[in-house]
Amino acid sequence: MDVSPIGRAALEGREGNVLTAYKDSVGTWTIGTGITTASGLIKVVPGLKITPAQSDALFAAAVEKYAAPVRAALSRPVPQPFFDACVSLAYNIGPVGFAHSSVVRLANAGNLPAAIEAFLMWNKPAAIISRRQGERDQAALASYDGAKVYARRGDRTLVKALAGPAPVPAKQPDPLAPMTGAKPAAVTPAKPGLLTRLKDLFLGRKAA
């Protein structure tokens, strides 16, 4: 199972999109759609700036990265909205925290109603509560057909499905080189994977 377009849109709505590095609510340097150094995708340092295209590529890679451990943790089939909400939760609390959560334990035991309510157990800091409520409401949907989805409970704007990851530019300057020490590398093989294309984007390499 993959994250649906509306699932990605809900996640992006919860994370926001900031192109200059900033400290989050717990003091961690963050950029783009909630991307931190812990993601393994980029080293976030003070003063770092990225382009909208780079942010889109990072987000696409991060969604793929966090969807994998959710698939591995869930042993029973679940509705698409529940899966999407789980990826949103894992994106926020990390794959290890998610794998050991009551959400997973209850879902794997076949108690989906209790698993849905277990999203609300992850309620610290207080600023996260409306997000967690939005994830819980999303997880409670049997499907997206005719459903109203909000990134956070209390939002007035409905989530609109994203058309898909932004295309990776064939070639562009590397604005991160002065900060990361990135050096040009060889041209990548044909049909590169998403993570390879993300690396190409930051190193300014031409996609095959």
PDB file of C-alpha atoms in Angstrom, residues 85-162:
ATOM      1  CA  ALA A  85      -2.881   8.697   8.901  1.00  0.00           C
ATOM      2  CA  CYS A  86      -0.328   6.177  10.173  1.00  0.00           C
ATOM      3  CA  VAL A  87       2.312   7.533   7.797  1.00  0.00           C
ATOM      4  CA  SER A  88       1.518  11.040   9.044  1.00  0.00           C
ATOM      5  CA  LEU A  89       1.972   9.847  12.628  1.00  0.00           C
ATOM      6  CA  ALA A  90       5.239   8.036  11.835  1.00  0.00           C
ATOM      7  CA  TYR A  91       6.501  11.124   9.989  1.00  0.00           C
ATOM      8  CA  ASN A  92       6.017  13.083  13.208  1.00  0.00           C
ATOM      9  CA  ILE A  93       7.075  10.634  15.947  1.00  0.00           C
ATOM     10  CA  GLY A  94       9.568   8.535  13.985  1.00  0.00           C
ATOM     11  CA  PRO A  95       9.370   4.940  12.721  1.00  0.00           C
ATOM     12  CA  VAL A  96      10.592   3.393  15.969  1.00  0.00           C
ATOM     13  CA  GLY A  97       8.018   5.231  18.066  1.00  0.00           C
ATOM     14  CA  PHE A  98       5.320   4.270  15.591  1.00  0.00           C
ATOM     15  CA  ALA A  99       6.312   0.589  15.492  1.00  0.00           C
ATOM     16  CA  HIS A 100       5.989   0.377  19.295  1.00  0.00           C
ATOM     17  CA  SER A 101       2.804   2.432  19.523  1.00  0.00           C
ATOM     18  CA  SER A 102      -0.623   1.318  20.692  1.00  0.00           C
ATOM     19  CA  VAL A 103      -1.901   2.286  17.247  1.00  0.00           C
ATOM     20  CA  VAL A 104       0.099  -0.586  15.719  1.00  0.00           C
ATOM     21  CA  ARG A 105      -0.537  -3.048  18.542  1.00  0.00           C
ATOM     22  CA  LEU A 106      -4.295  -2.552  18.440  1.00  0.00           C
ATOM     23  CA  ALA A 107      -4.541  -2.513  14.649  1.00  0.00           C
ATOM     24  CA  ASN A 108      -2.569  -5.758  14.428  1.00  0.00           C
ATOM     25  CA  ALA A 109      -4.872  -7.280  17.039  1.00  0.00           C
ATOM     26  CA  GLY A 110      -7.838  -6.494  14.794  1.00  0.00           C
ATOM     27  CA  ASN A 111      -9.213  -3.755  17.051  1.00  0.00           C
ATOM     28  CA  LEU A 112      -9.282  -0.918  14.531  1.00  0.00           C
ATOM     29  CA  PRO A 113     -11.728   1.310  16.491  1.00  0.00           C
ATOM     30  CA  ALA A 114      -9.364   1.316  19.498  1.00  0.00           C
ATOM     31  CA  ALA A 115      -6.369   1.849  17.217  1.00  0.00           C
ATOM     32  CA  ILE A 116      -8.073   4.928  15.779  1.00  0.00           C
ATOM     33  CA  GLU A 117      -8.561   6.408  19.253  1.00  0.00           C
ATOM     34  CA  ALA A 118      -4.957   5.549  20.166  1.00  0.00           C
ATOM     35  CA  PHE A 119      -3.739   8.319  17.844  1.00  0.00           C
ATOM     36  CA  LEU A 120      -4.854  10.762  20.532  1.00  0.00           C
ATOM     37  CA  MET A 121      -2.411   9.284  23.052  1.00  0.00           C
ATOM     38  CA  TRP A 122       0.428  11.112  21.268  1.00  0.00           C
ATOM     39  CA  ASN A 123      -0.648  14.490  22.636  1.00  0.00           C
ATOM     40  CA  LYS A 124       2.583  16.254  23.623  1.00  0.00           C
ATOM     41  CA  PRO A 125       3.453  19.040  23.208  1.00  0.00           C
ATOM     42  CA  ALA A 126       0.021  20.649  23.481  1.00  0.00           C
ATOM     43  CA  ALA A 127       0.485  22.340  20.081  1.00  0.00           C
ATOM     44  CA  ILE A 128       0.336  18.909  18.416  1.00  0.00           C
ATOM     45  CA  ILE A 129      -3.165  18.031  19.656  1.00  0.00           C
ATOM     46  CA  SER A 130      -5.124  19.513  16.726  1.00  0.00           C
ATOM     47  CA  ARG A 131      -2.846  17.641  14.315  1.00  0.00           C
ATOM     48  CA  ARG A 132      -3.362  14.397  16.205  1.00  0.00           C
ATOM     49  CA  GLN A 133      -7.115  14.946  16.135  1.00  0.00           C
ATOM     50  CA  GLY A 134      -6.929  15.488  12.388  1.00  0.00           C
ATOM     51  CA  GLU A 135      -4.994  12.235  11.984  1.00  0.00           C
ATOM     52  CA  ARG A 136      -7.506  10.412  14.170  1.00  0.00           C
ATOM     53  CA  ASP A 137     -10.420  11.736  12.104  1.00  0.00           C
ATOM     54  CA  GLN A 138      -8.656  10.736   8.895  1.00  0.00           C
ATOM     55  CA  ALA A 139      -7.914   7.250  10.255  1.00  0.00           C
ATOM     56  CA  ALA A 140     -11.592   6.788  11.125  1.00  0.00           C
ATOM     57  CA  LEU A 141     -12.690   7.094   7.488  1.00  0.00           C
ATOM     58  CA  ALA A 142     -13.605   3.886   5.693  1.00  0.00           C
ATOM     59  CA  SER A 143     -12.636   5.544   2.394  1.00  0.00           C
ATOM     60  CA  TYR A 144     -12.174   8.996   0.894  1.00  0.00           C
ATOM     61  CA  ASP A 145     -15.299   8.738  -1.278  1.00  0.00           C
ATOM     62  CA  GLY A 146     -17.363  11.802  -0.445  1.00  0.00           C
ATOM     63  CA  ALA A 147     -15.382  12.383   2.755  1.00  0.00           C
ATOM     64  CA  LYS A 148     -14.218  15.733   4.056  1.00  0.00           C
ATOM     65  CA  VAL A 149     -10.573  15.648   5.115  1.00  0.00           C
ATOM     66  CA  TYR A 150      -8.863  18.325   7.181  1.00  0.00           C
ATOM     67  CA  ALA A 151      -5.166  18.471   8.030  1.00  0.00           C
ATOM     68  CA  ARG A 152      -6.013  19.479  11.593  1.00  0.00           C
ATOM     69  CA  ARG A 153      -9.293  19.426  13.473  1.00  0.00           C
ATOM     70  CA  GLY A 154     -10.670  22.939  13.469  1.00  0.00           C
ATOM     71  CA  ASP A 155      -9.272  23.863  10.037  1.00  0.00           C
ATOM     72  CA  ARG A 156     -11.696  25.635   7.730  1.00  0.00           C
ATOM     73  CA  THR A 157     -10.000  24.602   4.492  1.00  0.00           C
ATOM     74  CA  LEU A 158     -10.461  21.081   3.150  1.00  0.00           C
ATOM     75  CA  VAL A 159      -7.450  19.062   2.031  1.00  0.00           C
ATOM     76  CA  LYS A 160      -7.138  18.892  -1.750  1.00  0.00           C
ATOM     77  CA  ALA A 161      -5.317  15.931  -3.284  1.00  0.00           C
ATOM     78  CA  LEU A 162      -1.899  16.668  -4.764  1.00  0.00           C
TER      79      LEU A 162
END
